[in-house]
Short mmCIF file of C-alpha atoms in Angstrom, two decimals:
data_model
loop_
_atom_site.label_atom_id
_atom_site.label_comp_id
_atom_site.label_asym_id
_atom_site.label_seq_id
_atom_site.Cartn_x
_atom_site.Cartn_y
_atom_site.Cartn_z
CA MET K 561 52.56 36.00 56.06
CA SER K 562 55.61 33.80 56.68
CA ASP K 563 56.76 35.97 59.61
CA VAL K 564 53.45 35.65 61.38
CA ALA K 565 53.08 31.97 60.62
CA GLN K 566 56.45 31.15 62.23
CA LYS K 567 54.88 31.92 65.60
CA HIS K 568 52.30 29.19 64.96
CA PRO K 569 54.00 25.92 63.94
CA PRO K 570 51.90 23.33 62.15
CA LEU K 571 49.64 21.23 64.27
CA MET K 572 51.51 18.05 63.31
CA PRO K 573 54.58 17.17 61.21
CA GLU K 574 54.22 16.46 57.51
CA MET K 575 53.23 12.89 56.76
CA GLU K 576 51.52 10.96 54.04
CA GLN K 577 47.74 10.84 54.46
CA PRO K 578 46.62 7.26 55.19
CA ASP K 579 44.09 5.59 53.04
CA GLY K 580 40.71 6.35 54.46
CA GLN K 581 37.35 7.55 53.48
CA HIS K 582 36.52 11.21 53.60
CA ILE K 583 33.69 12.14 55.87
CA PRO K 584 31.24 14.19 53.83
CA ALA K 585 29.52 16.96 55.70
CA GLU K 586 26.72 19.25 54.82
CA PRO K 587 28.03 22.73 53.98
CA ALA K 588 27.15 25.37 56.54
CA GLN K 589 24.50 27.77 55.42
CA SER K 590 25.62 31.37 55.16
CA ALA K 591 24.63 34.54 53.39
CA PRO K 592 26.21 34.79 49.93
CA GLY K 593 29.73 36.17 50.11
CA GLN K 594 29.49 37.30 53.77
CA MET K 595 31.88 36.61 56.60
CA PRO K 596 30.79 35.81 60.16
CA VAL K 597 30.31 38.68 62.60
CA MET K 598 33.69 39.48 64.11
CA GLN K 599 36.26 42.16 64.67
CA PRO K 600 37.34 44.20 61.61
CA PRO K 601 40.14 42.55 59.64
CA ALA K 602 43.66 43.92 59.56
CA GLN K 603 45.02 45.62 56.49
CA GLY K 604 47.42 42.91 55.41
CA MET K 605 51.19 42.82 55.96
CA GLY K 606 54.02 44.68 54.36
CA ASP K 607 54.30 46.62 51.16
CA PRO K 608 52.95 44.61 48.21
CA ALA K 609 55.44 46.26 45.92
CA GLN K 610 58.32 44.48 47.75
CA ALA K 611 57.11 41.04 46.81
CA VAL K 612 58.75 39.35 43.85
CA PRO K 613 56.17 38.65 41.18
CA GLY K 614 56.04 35.06 40.02
CA THR K 615 54.84 33.44 36.88
CA MET K 616 52.62 30.41 36.58
CA PRO K 617 53.32 27.49 34.26
CA GLY K 618 50.99 26.70 31.42
CA MET K 619 49.00 29.93 31.71
CA ALA K 620 47.34 31.85 28.89
CA ASP K 621 45.86 35.32 29.24
CA PRO K 622 42.20 35.67 28.28
CA VAL K 623 41.81 36.66 24.66
CA ALA K 624 39.10 39.14 23.76
CA GLN K 625 36.61 37.74 21.32
CA PRO K 626 36.40 39.76 18.09
CA GLU K 627 33.04 41.30 17.37
CA ALA K 628 31.16 40.21 14.33
CA PRO K 629 30.55 43.08 11.91
CA MET K 630 26.98 44.31 11.61
CA ASP K 631 25.27 43.99 8.26
CA TYR K 632 22.87 46.79 7.36
CA ALA K 633 20.41 46.74 4.52
CA ALA K 634 20.71 49.29 1.79
CA ASP K 635 17.14 50.33 2.12
CA ALA K 636 16.73 52.72 5.07
CA MET K 637 13.26 51.56 5.99
CA ALA K 638 14.25 47.90 6.01
CA HIS K 639 17.31 48.85 8.04
CA THR K 640 15.15 50.61 10.60
CA ALA K 641 12.91 47.56 10.93
CA ASP K 642 15.94 45.35 11.52
CA LEU K 643 17.32 47.64 14.18
CA LEU K 644 14.00 47.97 15.97
CA ALA K 645 13.93 44.22 16.58
CA PRO K 646 14.98 43.44 20.18
CA ALA K 647 18.56 42.31 20.41
CA ALA K 648 19.80 39.62 22.76
CA ASN K 649 22.06 41.00 25.46
CA THR K 650 24.93 38.61 25.90
CA LEU K 651 28.03 38.76 27.95
CA PRO K 652 31.50 37.93 26.61
CA PRO K 653 32.55 34.32 27.09
CA SER K 654 34.73 33.74 30.09
CA ALA K 655 38.31 32.88 29.54
CA GLU K 656 39.00 29.17 29.45
CA ALA K 657 40.46 27.90 32.68
CA PRO K 658 44.17 27.07 32.35
CA PRO K 659 45.39 23.55 32.90
CA SER K 660 45.88 22.40 36.44
CA THR K 661 49.20 22.95 38.13
CA GLN K 662 49.28 19.29 39.15
CA ASP K 663 49.29 18.29 35.47
CA ALA K 664 52.41 20.38 34.91
CA MET K 665 54.33 18.83 37.83
CA SER K 666 56.40 15.72 37.48
CA GLU K 667 56.37 15.06 41.22
CA PRO K 668 52.96 14.13 42.62
CA VAL K 669 51.59 16.28 45.41
CA ALA K 670 50.90 14.36 48.60
CA PRO K 671 48.19 15.88 50.76
CA ILE K 672 49.42 16.42 54.31
CA ALA K 673 46.78 16.36 56.99
CA SER K 674 45.59 14.46 59.98
CA PRO K 675 44.09 10.97 59.56
CA ASP K 676 40.62 12.19 60.56
CA GLU K 677 40.67 15.18 58.21
CA ASP K 678 37.23 16.30 57.07
CA TRP K 679 36.63 17.40 53.49
CA ILE K 680 33.49 19.07 52.13
CA PRO K 681 32.61 17.64 48.72
CA PRO K 682 30.47 19.67 46.34
CA ASP K 683 26.82 18.79 46.69
CA PRO K 684 25.66 17.45 43.30
CA GLY K 685 22.06 18.26 44.19
CA VAL K 686 22.74 21.97 44.59
CA SER K 687 23.35 23.94 41.42
CA ALA K 688 26.21 26.41 41.35
CA PRO K 689 25.37 30.11 41.53
CA PRO K 690 25.24 31.66 38.05
CA LEU K 691 27.91 34.06 36.94
CA GLN K 692 27.09 37.64 37.76
CA THR K 693 25.25 39.58 35.08
CA GLN K 694 25.22 43.31 34.50
CA PRO K 695 24.79 45.15 37.84
CA MET K 696 21.39 46.75 38.36
CA SER K 697 22.32 49.54 40.80
CA ALA K 698 25.30 51.60 41.91
CA ALA K 699 25.41 49.64 45.18
CA ASP K 700 26.49 46.57 43.17
CA VAL K 701 29.57 48.37 41.83
CA ARG K 702 32.00 48.80 44.68
CA GLY K 703 35.75 48.82 45.04
CA GLN K 704 38.55 50.95 43.69
CA GLN K 705 41.35 50.46 41.18
CA LEU K 706 44.07 48.06 42.24
CA PRO K 707 47.78 48.86 41.75
CA ARG K 708 50.13 46.99 39.44
CA ILE K 709 50.41 43.66 41.23
CA ASN K 710 50.50 39.97 40.39
CA ILE K 711 47.58 37.83 41.57
CA GLN K 712 47.68 34.02 41.41
CA ALA K 713 44.69 31.88 42.33
CA PHE K 714 44.45 28.15 43.03
CA CYS K 715 40.90 26.78 43.05
CA GLU K 716 39.36 23.44 43.87
CA ASP K 717 35.92 24.07 42.39
CA GLN K 718 35.37 25.00 38.75
CA ASN K 719 32.60 27.45 39.71
CA THR K 720 35.03 29.44 41.86
CA ALA K 721 37.53 29.50 39.00
CA SER K 722 34.82 30.87 36.69
CA ILE K 723 34.06 33.69 39.13
CA LEU K 724 37.76 34.58 39.37
CA ASN K 725 38.11 34.52 35.59
CA GLN K 726 35.16 36.88 35.28
CA ALA K 727 36.65 39.19 37.92
CA SER K 728 39.96 39.27 36.04
CA GLN K 729 38.18 41.08 33.19
CA ASP K 730 37.04 43.89 35.49
CA ARG K 731 38.34 47.38 34.69
CA ARG K 732 39.55 47.78 38.29
CA LEU K 733 42.01 44.94 37.69
CA SER K 734 43.28 46.36 34.39
CA LYS K 735 46.70 47.14 35.88
CA THR K 736 47.12 43.72 37.48
CA HIS K 737 48.19 40.37 36.08
CA VAL K 738 45.79 37.63 37.15
CA SER K 739 46.28 33.90 36.64
CA VAL K 740 43.76 31.27 37.72
CA GLN K 741 44.24 27.51 37.81
CA MET K 742 43.07 24.45 39.65
CA GLY K 743 44.81 22.58 42.45
CA GLY K 744 43.95 24.30 45.71
CA MET K 745 46.26 24.37 48.72
CA ASP K 746 48.29 21.31 47.68
CA ALA K 747 49.20 22.70 44.27
CA ALA K 748 50.08 26.12 45.71
CA ALA K 749 52.31 24.74 48.47
CA HIS K 750 54.09 22.45 46.02
CA TYR K 751 54.61 25.15 43.40
CA TYR K 752 55.97 27.83 45.75
CA ARG K 753 58.68 25.54 47.11
CA ASN K 754 60.86 26.54 44.16
CA ALA K 755 59.16 29.72 42.92
CA PRO K 756 58.78 33.21 44.38
CA THR K 757 55.33 34.11 45.66
CA PRO K 758 53.36 36.95 44.00
CA ASN K 759 51.89 40.01 45.67
CA LEU K 760 48.56 38.26 46.31
CA ILE K 761 47.59 34.59 46.51
CA ILE K 762 43.94 33.48 46.43
CA ILE K 763 43.44 29.94 47.73
CA GLU K 764 40.24 27.91 47.79
CA SER K 765 39.88 25.12 50.32
CA MET K 766 37.10 22.55 50.62
CA HIS K 767 38.44 21.35 53.99
CA LYS K 768 37.01 21.87 57.44
CA ARG K 769 38.61 23.92 60.22
CA ASP K 770 41.56 21.87 61.48
CA ALA K 771 42.61 20.63 58.06
CA MET K 772 42.37 24.13 56.59
CA VAL K 773 44.53 25.62 59.35
CA MET K 774 47.16 22.95 58.75
CA ASP K 775 47.14 23.72 55.03
CA VAL K 776 47.61 27.42 55.73
CA ASP K 777 50.58 26.65 58.00
CA ARG K 778 52.11 24.58 55.23
CA LEU K 779 51.59 27.40 52.71
CA ALA K 780 53.05 29.96 55.12
CA SER K 781 56.31 28.03 55.26
CA VAL K 782 56.94 28.73 51.55
CA CYS K 783 55.54 32.29 51.30
CA ASP K 784 57.80 35.32 50.92
CA ALA K 785 57.53 38.29 53.27
CA GLY K 786 54.90 40.82 52.16
CA THR K 787 52.68 38.35 50.32
CA LYS K 788 48.99 38.75 51.02
CA VAL K 789 46.73 35.67 51.12
CA ILE K 790 42.96 35.43 50.68
CA VAL K 791 41.36 32.11 51.58
CA ILE K 792 38.02 31.15 50.04
CA GLY K 793 36.24 28.47 52.05
CA HIS K 794 32.87 26.82 52.37
CA ILE K 795 32.44 27.05 56.16
CA ASN K 796 30.97 30.05 57.99
CA ASP K 797 32.94 29.66 61.22
CA VAL K 798 34.05 32.49 63.53
CA LEU K 799 36.75 30.36 65.19
CA LEU K 800 38.17 29.41 61.81
CA TYR K 801 38.25 33.07 60.78
CA ARG K 802 40.17 34.01 63.93
CA GLU K 803 42.61 31.14 63.48
CA LEU K 804 43.34 32.21 59.90
CA LYS K 805 43.71 35.89 60.86
CA SER K 806 46.14 34.99 63.65
CA ARG K 807 48.28 33.20 61.08
CA GLY K 808 48.52 36.24 58.83
CA VAL K 809 45.73 35.53 56.33
CA SER K 810 44.52 38.85 54.94
CA GLU K 811 40.91 37.84 54.36
CA TYR K 812 38.60 34.83 54.57
CA LEU K 813 35.60 34.70 52.23
CA VAL K 814 32.73 32.23 52.32
CA MET K 815 31.16 30.72 49.22
CA PRO K 816 28.83 31.30 47.44
CA LEU K 817 30.52 34.49 46.30
CA ASN K 818 29.85 36.92 43.46
CA VAL K 819 32.15 39.23 41.53
CA SER K 820 31.06 42.42 43.31
CA GLN K 821 31.84 41.00 46.75
CA LEU K 822 35.19 39.67 45.56
CA MET K 823 36.12 43.04 44.01
CA GLU K 824 35.23 44.87 47.22
CA SER K 825 37.47 42.55 49.26
CA LEU K 826 40.37 42.94 46.84
CA SER K 827 39.97 46.72 46.86
CA ASN K 828 39.96 46.90 50.67
CA LEU K 829 43.31 45.09 50.80
CA TYR K 830 45.10 47.81 48.82
CA ASN K 831 42.90 50.85 49.51
CA ASP K 832 42.17 52.11 53.00
CA PRO K 833 38.39 51.81 53.48
CA SER K 834 38.45 54.59 56.09
CA SER K 835 40.08 57.10 53.74
CA ASP K 836 38.19 59.46 51.47
CA PRO K 837 36.88 57.64 48.38
CA LEU K 838 38.36 58.37 45.00
CA GLY K 839 36.51 60.67 42.65
CA ASN K 840 33.85 59.37 40.29
CA VAL K 841 34.52 59.71 36.57
CA ILE K 842 31.49 60.31 34.33
CA ALA K 843 32.26 60.12 30.61
CA PHE K 844 29.95 61.86 28.13
CA VAL K 845 30.10 60.81 24.47
CA GLY K 846 27.91 61.48 21.46
CA ALA K 847 26.55 58.71 19.29
CA LYS K 848 27.16 60.98 16.32
CA GLY K 849 28.79 64.33 15.68
CA GLY K 850 26.48 67.18 16.62
CA ALA K 851 24.32 65.09 18.96
CA GLY K 852 24.87 67.58 21.77
CA ALA K 853 27.06 65.51 24.11
CA SER K 854 29.12 68.56 25.12
CA THR K 855 26.00 70.57 25.97
CA VAL K 856 24.65 67.68 28.06
CA CYS K 857 28.03 67.23 29.79
CA HIS K 858 28.46 70.91 30.70
CA ASN K 859 24.89 71.43 31.92
CA THR K 860 24.92 68.22 33.97
CA ALA K 861 28.24 69.16 35.60
CA TRP K 862 26.81 72.59 36.38
CA ALA K 863 23.74 70.98 37.94
CA ILE K 864 25.94 68.75 40.11
CA SER K 865 27.90 71.76 41.35
CA GLN K 866 24.78 73.82 42.08
CA SER K 867 22.18 71.28 43.22
CA ILE K 868 24.47 68.79 44.95
CA GLN K 869 27.03 71.49 45.88
CA SER K 870 29.96 69.18 45.32
CA ASP K 871 33.25 69.98 43.59
CA VAL K 872 33.23 69.09 39.89
CA VAL K 873 35.87 69.36 37.16
CA ILE K 874 34.96 69.34 33.48
CA ALA K 875 37.80 67.77 31.45
CA ASP K 876 37.47 68.69 27.77
CA LEU K 877 39.38 66.08 25.76
CA ASP K 878 38.41 67.55 22.38
CA LEU K 879 41.67 69.48 22.23
CA PRO K 880 41.38 71.15 18.79
CA PHE K 881 37.61 71.85 18.78
CA GLY K 882 36.50 71.75 22.43
CA THR K 883 33.77 74.20 23.46
CA ALA K 884 33.97 74.08 27.27
CA GLY K 885 35.73 77.44 27.40
CA LEU K 886 33.14 79.06 25.13
CA ASP K 887 30.16 77.59 26.99
CA PHE K 888 31.39 79.04 30.28
CA ASN K 889 32.74 82.28 28.78
CA GLN K 890 36.29 81.39 29.81
CA ASP K 891 39.56 81.84 27.93
CA PRO K 892 42.27 80.19 30.07
CA VAL K 893 45.89 80.45 29.01
CA GLN K 894 46.71 76.94 30.23
CA GLY K 895 44.57 73.86 30.32
CA ILE K 896 44.33 70.12 29.85
CA ALA K 897 46.69 70.05 26.85
CA ASP K 898 49.63 71.03 29.09
CA ALA K 899 48.83 68.13 31.40
CA LEU K 900 48.37 65.56 28.63
CA LEU K 901 51.61 66.49 26.85
CA SER K 902 53.62 66.16 30.10
CA PRO K 903 51.58 63.85 32.35
CA GLU K 904 54.56 62.95 34.55
CA ARG K 905 54.73 66.56 35.80
CA LEU K 906 51.10 66.72 36.88
CA ASP K 907 50.54 66.82 40.63
CA GLU K 908 48.18 68.57 43.01
CA VAL K 909 50.05 71.90 42.82
CA LEU K 910 50.23 71.97 39.01
CA LEU K 911 46.60 70.87 38.80
CA ASP K 912 45.47 73.94 40.75
CA ARG K 913 47.37 76.17 38.32
CA LEU K 914 45.86 74.55 35.23
CA LEU K 915 42.25 74.55 36.41
CA SER K 916 40.02 77.53 35.62
CA ARG K 917 37.48 78.37 38.32
CA CYS K 918 33.92 78.86 36.99
CA SER K 919 31.98 78.91 40.27
CA ASP K 920 32.39 77.95 43.91
CA TYR K 921 32.14 74.25 43.09
CA LEU K 922 32.90 74.02 39.35
CA SER K 923 36.33 74.12 37.70
CA LEU K 924 37.27 73.79 34.06
CA PHE K 925 40.08 71.76 32.52
CA ALA K 926 39.69 73.51 29.18
CA ALA K 927 40.93 72.45 25.76
CA PRO K 928 43.08 74.93 23.82
CA GLY K 929 40.73 75.00 20.84
CA THR K 930 43.50 75.90 18.41
CA LEU K 931 44.88 74.25 15.28
CA ASP K 932 48.50 75.38 15.56
CA ARG K 933 49.66 71.80 16.17
CA SER K 934 48.47 68.22 15.98
CA TYR K 935 47.34 66.41 19.11
CA ASP K 936 48.34 62.76 19.32
CA LEU K 937 47.16 61.54 22.70
CA SER K 938 48.18 58.28 24.33
CA ALA K 939 46.11 56.06 26.57
CA GLY K 940 48.82 56.17 29.25
CA ALA K 941 48.80 59.97 29.39
CA CYS K 942 45.02 60.03 29.76
CA ASP K 943 45.23 57.45 32.55
CA GLN K 944 47.75 59.52 34.50
CA VAL K 945 45.73 62.73 34.20
CA VAL K 946 42.49 61.02 35.22
CA ASP K 947 44.23 59.35 38.19
CA VAL K 948 45.41 62.72 39.50
CA LEU K 949 41.90 64.15 39.09
CA ARG K 950 40.40 61.18 40.94
CA LYS K 951 42.59 61.86 43.97
CA ASN K 952 41.65 65.53 44.21
CA VAL K 953 38.05 65.99 42.97
CA PRO K 954 34.84 64.14 43.96
CA TYR K 955 33.33 64.26 40.44
CA ILE K 956 35.01 64.46 37.03
CA ALA K 957 32.88 65.02 33.94
CA ILE K 958 34.85 64.04 30.84
CA ASP K 959 33.71 65.57 27.55
CA LEU K 960 34.85 63.07 24.92
CA PRO K 961 35.00 63.94 21.21
CA HIS K 962 33.27 61.74 18.65
CA VAL K 963 36.36 59.66 17.79
CA TRP K 964 37.24 56.00 18.18
CA THR K 965 40.90 55.64 19.17
CA ASP K 966 42.85 53.64 21.74
CA TRP K 967 42.78 56.44 24.30
CA SER K 968 39.08 57.26 23.84
CA GLN K 969 38.11 53.59 24.24
CA ARG K 970 40.25 53.33 27.37
CA VAL K 971 38.68 56.41 28.92
CA LEU K 972 35.20 55.01 28.26
CA VAL K 973 36.00 51.57 29.68
CA GLN K 974 37.77 52.96 32.78
CA SER K 975 35.04 55.48 33.66
CA ASP K 976 32.63 54.82 36.51
CA ARG K 977 29.60 55.97 34.48
CA VAL K 978 29.10 56.45 30.74
CA VAL K 979 26.43 58.72 29.26
CA ILE K 980 25.62 58.41 25.53
CA THR K 981 23.82 61.33 23.90
CA ALA K 982 21.90 60.56 20.72
CA LEU K 983 19.44 62.16 18.32
CA PRO K 984 16.29 60.22 17.31
CA ASP K 985 17.43 59.22 13.81
CA LEU K 986 18.75 56.11 12.11
CA ALA K 987 22.50 56.84 12.20
CA ASN K 988 22.36 57.68 15.91
CA LEU K 989 20.37 54.51 16.60
CA ARG K 990 22.95 52.33 14.86
CA ASN K 991 25.89 53.99 16.63
CA THR K 992 24.17 53.91 20.00
CA LYS K 993 23.45 50.21 19.62
CA ASN K 994 27.09 49.51 18.74
CA LEU K 995 28.39 51.61 21.63
CA ILE K 996 26.15 49.97 24.21
CA GLU K 997 27.01 46.45 23.06
CA LYS K 998 30.72 47.24 23.02
CA LEU K 999 30.76 48.84 26.49
CA VAL K 1000 28.56 46.16 28.09
CA ALA K 1001 30.96 43.49 26.81
CA ALA K 1002 34.05 45.43 27.94
CA ARG K 1003 32.54 46.34 31.36
CA PRO K 1004 30.65 43.20 32.49
CA ASN K 1005 30.81 44.14 36.18
CA ASP K 1006 29.75 47.79 35.80
CA LEU K 1007 26.51 49.61 35.20
CA ALA K 1008 25.31 49.69 31.62
CA PRO K 1009 25.74 53.01 29.78
CA TYR K 1010 23.07 55.66 30.27
CA LEU K 1011 21.16 57.00 27.27
CA VAL K 1012 20.06 60.60 26.71
CA LEU K 1013 17.82 61.40 23.75
CA ASN K 1014 18.38 65.00 22.68
CA GLN K 1015 16.45 67.44 20.46
CA VAL K 1016 13.30 65.35 20.51
CA GLY K 1017 10.31 66.89 18.75
CA MET K 1018 12.07 69.07 16.18
CA PRO K 1019 9.42 70.47 13.80
CA LYS K 1020 9.24 69.06 10.26
CA ARG K 1021 11.91 66.41 10.96
CA PRO K 1022 11.03 62.70 10.71
CA GLU K 1023 12.06 60.98 13.94
CA ILE K 1024 12.22 57.53 15.48
CA SER K 1025 9.91 57.51 18.47
CA VAL K 1026 11.39 57.27 21.95
CA LYS K 1027 9.68 53.92 22.49
CA ASP K 1028 11.06 52.41 19.27
CA PHE K 1029 14.53 53.83 19.87
CA SER K 1030 14.78 52.45 23.41
CA SER K 1031 13.39 49.09 22.28
CA ALA K 1032 15.98 48.82 19.51
CA VAL K 1033 18.97 49.51 21.78
CA ASP K 1034 17.41 47.60 24.74
CA THR K 1035 17.97 50.60 27.03
CA GLU K 1036 15.49 53.01 28.55
CA PRO K 1037 16.68 56.63 28.28
CA MET K 1038 17.58 58.30 31.55
CA ALA K 1039 16.50 61.64 30.08
CA VAL K 1040 14.60 62.98 27.07
CA ILE K 1041 15.46 66.59 26.16
CA GLU K 1042 12.93 68.32 23.98
CA PHE K 1043 13.97 70.56 21.10
CA ASP K 1044 14.13 74.24 22.14
CA SER K 1045 16.25 76.27 19.75
CA GLN K 1046 15.49 79.60 21.43
CA LEU K 1047 16.57 78.55 24.92
CA PHE K 1048 19.66 76.55 23.96
CA GLY K 1049 20.76 79.09 21.35
CA THR K 1050 20.54 81.96 23.84
CA ALA K 1051 22.51 80.03 26.46
CA THR K 1052 25.24 79.09 23.97
CA ASN K 1053 25.66 82.62 22.59
CA ASN K 1054 25.79 84.14 26.07
CA GLY K 1055 28.25 81.60 27.49
CA GLN K 1056 25.71 80.47 30.09
CA MET K 1057 24.08 77.26 31.26
CA ILE K 1058 20.39 76.49 30.79
CA GLU K 1059 19.71 76.90 34.50
CA GLU K 1060 21.24 80.38 34.43
CA VAL K 1061 19.07 81.48 31.51
CA SER K 1062 15.79 79.87 32.62
CA PRO K 1063 15.85 77.97 35.94
CA LYS K 1064 12.19 76.93 35.57
CA ALA K 1065 12.63 75.50 32.07
CA LYS K 1066 11.77 71.83 31.63
CA SER K 1067 15.25 71.04 30.31
CA ALA K 1068 16.81 72.65 33.41
CA GLU K 1069 14.87 70.23 35.60
CA VAL K 1070 16.00 67.37 33.35
CA PHE K 1071 19.66 68.26 33.99
CA ARG K 1072 19.05 68.52 37.74
CA GLU K 1073 17.45 65.07 37.71
CA MET K 1074 20.40 63.68 35.75
CA ALA K 1075 22.76 65.16 38.34
CA ARG K 1076 20.88 63.37 41.12
CA LEU K 1077 20.89 60.05 39.27
CA LEU K 1078 24.59 60.18 38.39
CA THR K 1079 25.58 61.05 41.97
CA ASP K 1080 23.15 58.57 43.60
CA ARG K 1081 21.25 61.33 45.38
CA THR K 1082 17.52 61.38 46.05
CA GLU K 1083 15.34 64.41 45.60
CA VAL K 1084 14.07 66.08 48.76
CA LYS K 1085 10.75 67.73 48.02
CA ALA K 1086 10.36 71.20 49.45
CA GLU K 1087 7.52 71.88 51.86
CA SER K 1088 4.49 73.59 50.40
CA LYS K 1089 4.40 77.35 50.95
CA SER K 1090 0.74 77.79 50.04
CA LEU K 1091 -1.16 80.56 51.85
CA LEU K 1092 -3.92 78.06 52.63
CA GLY K 1093 -1.50 75.70 54.37
CA PRO K 1094 -1.89 77.13 57.93
CA ILE K 1095 -5.72 77.33 57.59
CA LEU K 1096 -5.99 73.73 56.38
CA GLY K 1097 -3.68 72.66 59.17
CA LYS K 1098 -5.96 74.25 61.81
CA LEU K 1099 -9.02 72.55 60.30
CA ASN K 1100 -7.35 69.15 60.46
CA PHE K 1101 -6.29 69.92 64.01
CA LYS K 1102 -9.89 70.64 65.07
CA ARG K 1103 -11.29 67.57 63.28
CA SER K 1104 -8.84 65.35 65.14
CA GLY K 1105 -10.45 66.55 68.40
CA LYS K 1106 -7.25 67.89 69.90
#
């Protein structure tokens, strides 16, 4: 930014702002989080990895709030009644905003602007937009993972700081270090006089066009080469946008802004929007051992490969007891264990050698299924393997074992979609409720986990009804799979999928519908092939008088 800004000197030399009254102006009306219509923005300047990361004074990383343990009654019936009561769905408290940079400075910051500078004060009559709640559709979850960079934000409005604090908890920023504090342009320009600039600076300005451009020129004089800058303003002005872009600003966003729009802008800075999108990771986990999560995972992945006809990889992370190889009648010599034990060696060439082809569109990253050694996985190894899969495959279905470790939690939190398979009994209800609450709190900017109720309607087994189960966990099931021991037992023993054994079975259609929902596809109904179709068509033709 500094190289570009040198071509545009400040509009006037630095001077103390005279005493005068600010001229309040009504904020320009604009669509939430949208920029004015203009030419596409450039992709920033330089390699972000070359910038020297800086640290901010007086900062404290957000601390996760510990969950209160759940107290269950000894009596099973009383316990069921307690669980069936609707539970309040709350989001984790936002991290407390750090102290202002100006408080930590001994030298006061003198605002430098023209005497007739305009400033837009917050309108006390207009309430601030509420913090974003759980997204309702896949269109609200956009953006890709950001690399390991430092992001420092200077805000003037507390509402903007709250939005940035909420965004810092997003899984797509898990590799970054984000610090947010108050002070705006003045605090940033003062601080970076004696400190290196980070990879990305986010600045909020309440000023109007000329004053904001002057502030950007002042900030550019202290920025290192390769630093990207995002300016958040309150004016929807095409001329202002062009002025800021000509001075090397990477992006200009207009308030009000929500977390999804901010995440999309951050992602576009470090990921080429025109390139192929990264693969989607769908994690399947059972609420209890034996719930059938592996069966649901394998049949859904098969449905994606056959109905959607898109490449899918099943990654079986249950290394000692995984059944992916058995379910597809495969016995590969190598598999996912070789990748997890040496993740630094995994690349596109090695990935092709380790994958076992099951069909034209489906490949298997099978578990060894042996007990000749212990398997101690690390969260870092899982991250590296999943990252390589994302870059090479459109859809990755991860079959997670029923364990609760650091690496399994990380895989769940970092996945794009999570599918929980449960049986309609008390233990599954309790575990499902805990899982949903945990994942909603850890993924506030992502879709809530999906619920699949399996083996519903088993004869002579007391069950919790679908209505009561969904009411207790505050989640409607995306699919209800009826109990069919004959069909599922035949498919398992033959190493086949349900659709291969009985394509017209009700459960086969359930898996096809799940595949469409998880890939955001809509069903295209086939035209009727009835023998009476042509005759009825002629009758309608005659009645129309044509």
